[in-house]
């Protein structure tokens, strides 16, 4: 019975490992969809988010802001909301690209290099794609922000992967199992 469950565990691992790439594919689709919006659509979406943030801050700080004040403050933070959206999208992309690579035992410098190169290249291609969309222009600053977001996500994955590997998943570790099996009995 012991070997049956060991076989089941291995089968589940081999079936689930390839599925770890699905979140990365979803993030690529989301980013591509946002980039395909026209300049007016994209600007209106980020302005709406900025207005909601101003309203929420006003309620949190017990300020009664009228619509003109909300519009004024939203316009002030609109640029930062757009850039934070870039950073956040690519933070999630960096995490979702690094996680499957980590699962497939790519760690350390090579994980950062492989996932970072992929995310930076995708950021460049995404900005190039925007040059074909009405009202949008490519920007090296956006590529830099995107790359910074993805590298932050990659390092976030490395830290939590390391902590998880040493604590939560240590009993499931193949390396630990090999050490226990090869321990001399005395």
PDB file of C-alpha atoms in Angstrom:
ATOM      1  CA  UNK A   1       0.000   0.000   0.000  1.00  0.00           C
ATOM      2  CA  UNK A   2       2.933   2.296   0.740  1.00  0.00           C
ATOM      3  CA  UNK A   3       4.163   2.034  -2.860  1.00  0.00           C
ATOM      4  CA  UNK A   4       0.684   2.674  -4.212  1.00  0.00           C
ATOM      5  CA  UNK A   5       0.449   6.036  -2.416  1.00  0.00           C
ATOM      6  CA  UNK A   6       3.997   6.911  -3.422  1.00  0.00           C
ATOM      7  CA  UNK A   7       3.043   6.246  -7.050  1.00  0.00           C
ATOM      8  CA  UNK A   8      -0.103   8.348  -6.698  1.00  0.00           C
ATOM      9  CA  UNK A   9       1.920  11.232  -5.218  1.00  0.00           C
ATOM     10  CA  UNK A  10       4.397  11.103  -8.090  1.00  0.00           C
ATOM     11  CA  UNK A  11       1.612  10.999 -10.679  1.00  0.00           C
ATOM     12  CA  UNK A  12      -0.097  14.019  -9.114  1.00  0.00           C
ATOM     13  CA  UNK A  13       3.210  15.905  -9.080  1.00  0.00           C
ATOM     14  CA  UNK A  14       3.878  15.160 -12.731  1.00  0.00           C
ATOM     15  CA  UNK A  15       0.338  16.147 -13.693  1.00  0.00           C
ATOM     16  CA  UNK A  16       0.241  19.359 -11.644  1.00  0.00           C
ATOM     17  CA  UNK A  17       3.708  20.651 -12.497  1.00  0.00           C
ATOM     18  CA  UNK A  18       2.856  21.639 -16.084  1.00  0.00           C
ATOM     19  CA  UNK A  19      -0.283  23.397 -14.824  1.00  0.00           C
ATOM     20  CA  UNK A  20       1.921  25.768 -12.830  1.00  0.00           C
ATOM     21  CA  UNK A  21       2.444  27.716 -16.076  1.00  0.00           C
ATOM     22  CA  UNK A  22      -1.273  28.571 -16.390  1.00  0.00           C
ATOM     23  CA  UNK A  23      -1.143  31.708 -14.159  1.00  0.00           C
ATOM     24  CA  UNK A  24       1.724  33.088 -16.272  1.00  0.00           C
ATOM     25  CA  UNK A  25      -0.272  32.539 -19.446  1.00  0.00           C
ATOM     26  CA  UNK A  26      -3.269  34.261 -17.854  1.00  0.00           C
ATOM     27  CA  UNK A  27      -1.159  37.279 -16.847  1.00  0.00           C
ATOM     28  CA  UNK A  28       0.285  37.501 -20.362  1.00  0.00           C
ATOM     29  CA  UNK A  29      -3.265  37.575 -21.726  1.00  0.00           C
ATOM     30  CA  UNK A  30      -4.364  40.238 -19.212  1.00  0.00           C
ATOM     31  CA  UNK A  31      -1.381  42.477 -19.970  1.00  0.00           C
ATOM     32  CA  UNK A  32      -1.859  42.064 -23.712  1.00  0.00           C
ATOM     33  CA  UNK A  33      -5.566  42.914 -23.336  1.00  0.00           C
ATOM     34  CA  UNK A  34      -4.816  46.112 -21.424  1.00  0.00           C
ATOM     35  CA  UNK A  35      -2.228  47.086 -24.042  1.00  0.00           C
ATOM     36  CA  UNK A  36      -4.737  46.540 -26.839  1.00  0.00           C
ATOM     37  CA  UNK A  37      -7.050  49.230 -25.405  1.00  0.00           C
ATOM     38  CA  UNK A  38      -6.993  52.543 -27.214  1.00  0.00           C
ATOM     39  CA  UNK A  39      -5.383  55.525 -25.490  1.00  0.00           C
ATOM     40  CA  UNK A  40      -8.787  56.982 -24.613  1.00  0.00           C
ATOM     41  CA  UNK A  41     -10.072  53.697 -23.126  1.00  0.00           C
ATOM     42  CA  UNK A  42      -6.903  53.135 -21.140  1.00  0.00           C
ATOM     43  CA  UNK A  43      -6.848  56.701 -19.863  1.00  0.00           C
ATOM     44  CA  UNK A  44     -10.501  56.559 -18.843  1.00  0.00           C
ATOM     45  CA  UNK A  45      -9.983  53.259 -17.005  1.00  0.00           C
ATOM     46  CA  UNK A  46      -7.028  54.569 -14.997  1.00  0.00           C
ATOM     47  CA  UNK A  47      -8.839  57.863 -14.323  1.00  0.00           C
ATOM     48  CA  UNK A  48     -11.813  55.894 -12.961  1.00  0.00           C
ATOM     49  CA  UNK A  49      -9.466  53.959 -10.678  1.00  0.00           C
ATOM     50  CA  UNK A  50      -7.872  57.236  -9.523  1.00  0.00           C
ATOM     51  CA  UNK A  51     -11.321  58.686  -8.743  1.00  0.00           C
ATOM     52  CA  UNK A  52     -12.255  55.608  -6.730  1.00  0.00           C
ATOM     53  CA  UNK A  53      -8.989  55.862  -4.797  1.00  0.00           C
ATOM     54  CA  UNK A  54      -9.639  59.550  -4.022  1.00  0.00           C
ATOM     55  CA  UNK A  55     -13.201  58.772  -2.898  1.00  0.00           C
ATOM     56  CA  UNK A  56     -11.969  55.927  -0.685  1.00  0.00           C
ATOM     57  CA  UNK A  57      -9.242  58.131   0.814  1.00  0.00           C
ATOM     58  CA  UNK A  58     -11.798  60.874   1.438  1.00  0.00           C
ATOM     59  CA  UNK A  59     -14.087  58.472   3.273  1.00  0.00           C
ATOM     60  CA  UNK A  60     -11.196  56.974   5.222  1.00  0.00           C
ATOM     61  CA  UNK A  61     -10.008  60.422   6.334  1.00  0.00           C
ATOM     62  CA  UNK A  62     -13.571  61.665   7.004  1.00  0.00           C
ATOM     63  CA  UNK A  63     -13.275  64.370   4.356  1.00  0.00           C
ATOM     64  CA  UNK A  64     -16.412  65.303   2.496  1.00  0.00           C
ATOM     65  CA  UNK A  65     -15.108  65.863  -1.007  1.00  0.00           C
ATOM     66  CA  UNK A  66     -17.368  67.287  -3.668  1.00  0.00           C
ATOM     67  CA  UNK A  67     -17.182  65.963  -7.260  1.00  0.00           C
ATOM     68  CA  UNK A  68     -14.949  68.863  -8.367  1.00  0.00           C
ATOM     69  CA  UNK A  69     -12.413  68.110  -5.634  1.00  0.00           C
ATOM     70  CA  UNK A  70     -12.512  64.390  -6.437  1.00  0.00           C
ATOM     71  CA  UNK A  71     -11.870  65.164 -10.117  1.00  0.00           C
ATOM     72  CA  UNK A  72      -9.014  67.544  -9.205  1.00  0.00           C
ATOM     73  CA  UNK A  73      -7.240  65.102  -6.890  1.00  0.00           C
ATOM     74  CA  UNK A  74      -7.844  62.203  -9.284  1.00  0.00           C
ATOM     75  CA  UNK A  75      -6.181  64.201 -12.044  1.00  0.00           C
ATOM     76  CA  UNK A  76      -3.183  64.834  -9.755  1.00  0.00           C
ATOM     77  CA  UNK A  77      -2.616  61.124  -9.062  1.00  0.00           C
ATOM     78  CA  UNK A  78      -3.671  59.824 -12.482  1.00  0.00           C
ATOM     79  CA  UNK A  79      -0.074  59.511 -13.756  1.00  0.00           C
ATOM     80  CA  UNK A  80       1.020  57.602 -10.648  1.00  0.00           C
ATOM     81  CA  UNK A  81      -1.971  55.260 -10.860  1.00  0.00           C
ATOM     82  CA  UNK A  82      -1.011  54.411 -14.454  1.00  0.00           C
ATOM     83  CA  UNK A  83       2.600  53.691 -13.515  1.00  0.00           C
ATOM     84  CA  UNK A  84       1.577  51.695 -10.447  1.00  0.00           C
ATOM     85  CA  UNK A  85      -0.682  49.631 -12.711  1.00  0.00           C
ATOM     86  CA  UNK A  86       2.339  48.851 -14.917  1.00  0.00           C
ATOM     87  CA  UNK A  87       4.403  47.879 -11.883  1.00  0.00           C
ATOM     88  CA  UNK A  88       1.620  45.713 -10.419  1.00  0.00           C
ATOM     89  CA  UNK A  89       0.853  43.880 -13.669  1.00  0.00           C
ATOM     90  CA  UNK A  90       4.477  42.956 -14.125  1.00  0.00           C
ATOM     91  CA  UNK A  91       4.945  42.138 -10.440  1.00  0.00           C
ATOM     92  CA  UNK A  92       2.242  39.500 -10.892  1.00  0.00           C
ATOM     93  CA  UNK A  93       3.802  38.370 -14.183  1.00  0.00           C
ATOM     94  CA  UNK A  94       7.212  38.031 -12.524  1.00  0.00           C
ATOM     95  CA  UNK A  95       5.715  35.930  -9.729  1.00  0.00           C
ATOM     96  CA  UNK A  96       3.700  33.771 -12.106  1.00  0.00           C
ATOM     97  CA  UNK A  97       6.706  33.165 -14.373  1.00  0.00           C
ATOM     98  CA  UNK A  98       9.154  32.513 -11.526  1.00  0.00           C
ATOM     99  CA  UNK A  99       6.916  30.068  -9.655  1.00  0.00           C
ATOM    100  CA  UNK A 100       6.828  27.314 -12.308  1.00  0.00           C
ATOM    101  CA  UNK A 101      10.544  27.731 -12.931  1.00  0.00           C
ATOM    102  CA  UNK A 102      11.094  27.390  -9.182  1.00  0.00           C
ATOM    103  CA  UNK A 103       8.899  24.287  -9.151  1.00  0.00           C
ATOM    104  CA  UNK A 104      11.084  22.833 -11.910  1.00  0.00           C
ATOM    105  CA  UNK A 105      14.134  23.449  -9.652  1.00  0.00           C
ATOM    106  CA  UNK A 106      15.534  26.529 -11.351  1.00  0.00           C
ATOM    107  CA  UNK A 107      16.798  28.561  -8.416  1.00  0.00           C
ATOM    108  CA  UNK A 108      19.092  31.432  -7.468  1.00  0.00           C
ATOM    109  CA  UNK A 109      20.825  33.518 -10.106  1.00  0.00           C
ATOM    110  CA  UNK A 110      19.548  31.382 -12.974  1.00  0.00           C
ATOM    111  CA  UNK A 111      15.934  31.840 -11.888  1.00  0.00           C
ATOM    112  CA  UNK A 112      16.354  35.617 -11.777  1.00  0.00           C
ATOM    113  CA  UNK A 113      18.159  35.607 -15.124  1.00  0.00           C
ATOM    114  CA  UNK A 114      15.659  33.386 -16.972  1.00  0.00           C
ATOM    115  CA  UNK A 115      12.458  34.859 -15.540  1.00  0.00           C
ATOM    116  CA  UNK A 116      13.850  38.405 -15.596  1.00  0.00           C
ATOM    117  CA  UNK A 117      14.908  38.125 -19.227  1.00  0.00           C
ATOM    118  CA  UNK A 118      11.524  36.730 -20.218  1.00  0.00           C
ATOM    119  CA  UNK A 119       9.610  39.479 -18.398  1.00  0.00           C
ATOM    120  CA  UNK A 120      11.857  42.273 -19.698  1.00  0.00           C
ATOM    121  CA  UNK A 121      11.569  40.944 -23.249  1.00  0.00           C
ATOM    122  CA  UNK A 122       7.793  40.712 -22.896  1.00  0.00           C
ATOM    123  CA  UNK A 123       7.695  44.292 -21.559  1.00  0.00           C
ATOM    124  CA  UNK A 124       9.620  45.465 -24.617  1.00  0.00           C
ATOM    125  CA  UNK A 125       7.340  43.550 -26.976  1.00  0.00           C
ATOM    126  CA  UNK A 126       4.302  44.886 -25.157  1.00  0.00           C
ATOM    127  CA  UNK A 127       5.462  48.468 -25.603  1.00  0.00           C
ATOM    128  CA  UNK A 128       6.190  47.747 -29.261  1.00  0.00           C
ATOM    129  CA  UNK A 129       2.652  46.349 -29.576  1.00  0.00           C
ATOM    130  CA  UNK A 130       1.312  49.623 -28.171  1.00  0.00           C
ATOM    131  CA  UNK A 131       2.869  51.504 -31.080  1.00  0.00           C
ATOM    132  CA  UNK A 132       0.201  49.912 -33.313  1.00  0.00           C
ATOM    133  CA  UNK A 133      -2.722  50.863 -31.030  1.00  0.00           C
ATOM    134  CA  UNK A 134      -4.564  54.143 -31.585  1.00  0.00           C
ATOM    135  CA  UNK A 135      -3.628  56.816 -29.062  1.00  0.00           C
ATOM    136  CA  UNK A 136      -0.814  54.771 -27.492  1.00  0.00           C
ATOM    137  CA  UNK A 137       2.942  55.207 -27.779  1.00  0.00           C
ATOM    138  CA  UNK A 138       5.820  52.996 -26.647  1.00  0.00           C
ATOM    139  CA  UNK A 139       7.909  54.221 -23.723  1.00  0.00           C
ATOM    140  CA  UNK A 140      11.293  53.081 -22.415  1.00  0.00           C
ATOM    141  CA  UNK A 141      10.279  54.404 -18.995  1.00  0.00           C
ATOM    142  CA  UNK A 142       7.359  51.948 -18.990  1.00  0.00           C
ATOM    143  CA  UNK A 143       9.706  49.099 -19.942  1.00  0.00           C
ATOM    144  CA  UNK A 144      11.930  50.056 -16.986  1.00  0.00           C
ATOM    145  CA  UNK A 145       8.934  50.209 -14.618  1.00  0.00           C
ATOM    146  CA  UNK A 146       7.658  46.880 -15.951  1.00  0.00           C
ATOM    147  CA  UNK A 147      11.065  45.255 -15.520  1.00  0.00           C
ATOM    148  CA  UNK A 148      11.386  46.606 -11.969  1.00  0.00           C
ATOM    149  CA  UNK A 149       7.954  45.202 -11.142  1.00  0.00           C
ATOM    150  CA  UNK A 150       8.786  41.805 -12.581  1.00  0.00           C
ATOM    151  CA  UNK A 151      12.141  41.615 -10.772  1.00  0.00           C
ATOM    152  CA  UNK A 152      10.375  42.486  -7.518  1.00  0.00           C
ATOM    153  CA  UNK A 153       7.894  39.672  -8.175  1.00  0.00           C
ATOM    154  CA  UNK A 154      10.702  37.244  -8.996  1.00  0.00           C
ATOM    155  CA  UNK A 155      12.572  38.045  -5.777  1.00  0.00           C
ATOM    156  CA  UNK A 156       9.309  37.816  -3.844  1.00  0.00           C
ATOM    157  CA  UNK A 157       8.829  34.312  -5.256  1.00  0.00           C
ATOM    158  CA  UNK A 158      12.419  33.374  -4.414  1.00  0.00           C
ATOM    159  CA  UNK A 159      12.069  34.477  -0.793  1.00  0.00           C
ATOM    160  CA  UNK A 160       8.735  32.786  -0.204  1.00  0.00           C
ATOM    161  CA  UNK A 161       9.825  29.695  -2.126  1.00  0.00           C
ATOM    162  CA  UNK A 162      12.913  29.401   0.053  1.00  0.00           C
ATOM    163  CA  UNK A 163      10.945  29.902   3.267  1.00  0.00           C
ATOM    164  CA  UNK A 164       8.287  27.422   2.165  1.00  0.00           C
ATOM    165  CA  UNK A 165      10.864  24.861   1.090  1.00  0.00           C
ATOM    166  CA  UNK A 166      12.610  25.046   4.456  1.00  0.00           C
ATOM    167  CA  UNK A 167       9.444  24.976   6.573  1.00  0.00           C
ATOM    168  CA  UNK A 168       6.097  23.923   5.111  1.00  0.00           C
ATOM    169  CA  UNK A 169       7.296  21.649   2.324  1.00  0.00           C
ATOM    170  CA  UNK A 170      10.362  20.214   4.081  1.00  0.00           C
ATOM    171  CA  UNK A 171       8.618  16.925   4.937  1.00  0.00           C
ATOM    172  CA  UNK A 172       7.726  16.451   1.250  1.00  0.00           C
ATOM    173  CA  UNK A 173      11.214  17.236   0.018  1.00  0.00           C
ATOM    174  CA  UNK A 174      12.940  14.614  -2.115  1.00  0.00           C
ATOM    175  CA  UNK A 175      16.356  15.689  -0.812  1.00  0.00           C
ATOM    176  CA  UNK A 176      15.287  15.167   2.787  1.00  0.00           C
ATOM    177  CA  UNK A 177      13.789  11.770   1.936  1.00  0.00           C
ATOM    178  CA  UNK A 178      17.078  10.720   0.292  1.00  0.00           C
ATOM    179  CA  UNK A 179      19.066  11.780   3.384  1.00  0.00           C
ATOM    180  CA  UNK A 180      16.768   9.758   5.652  1.00  0.00           C
ATOM    181  CA  UNK A 181      17.021   6.684   3.406  1.00  0.00           C
ATOM    182  CA  UNK A 182      20.832   6.788   3.279  1.00  0.00           C
ATOM    183  CA  UNK A 183      21.303   7.394   6.999  1.00  0.00           C
ATOM    184  CA  UNK A 184      23.330   4.582   8.638  1.00  0.00           C
ATOM    185  CA  UNK A 185      21.330   2.592  11.149  1.00  0.00           C
ATOM    186  CA  UNK A 186      23.066   1.804  14.307  1.00  0.00           C
TER     187      UNK A 186
END
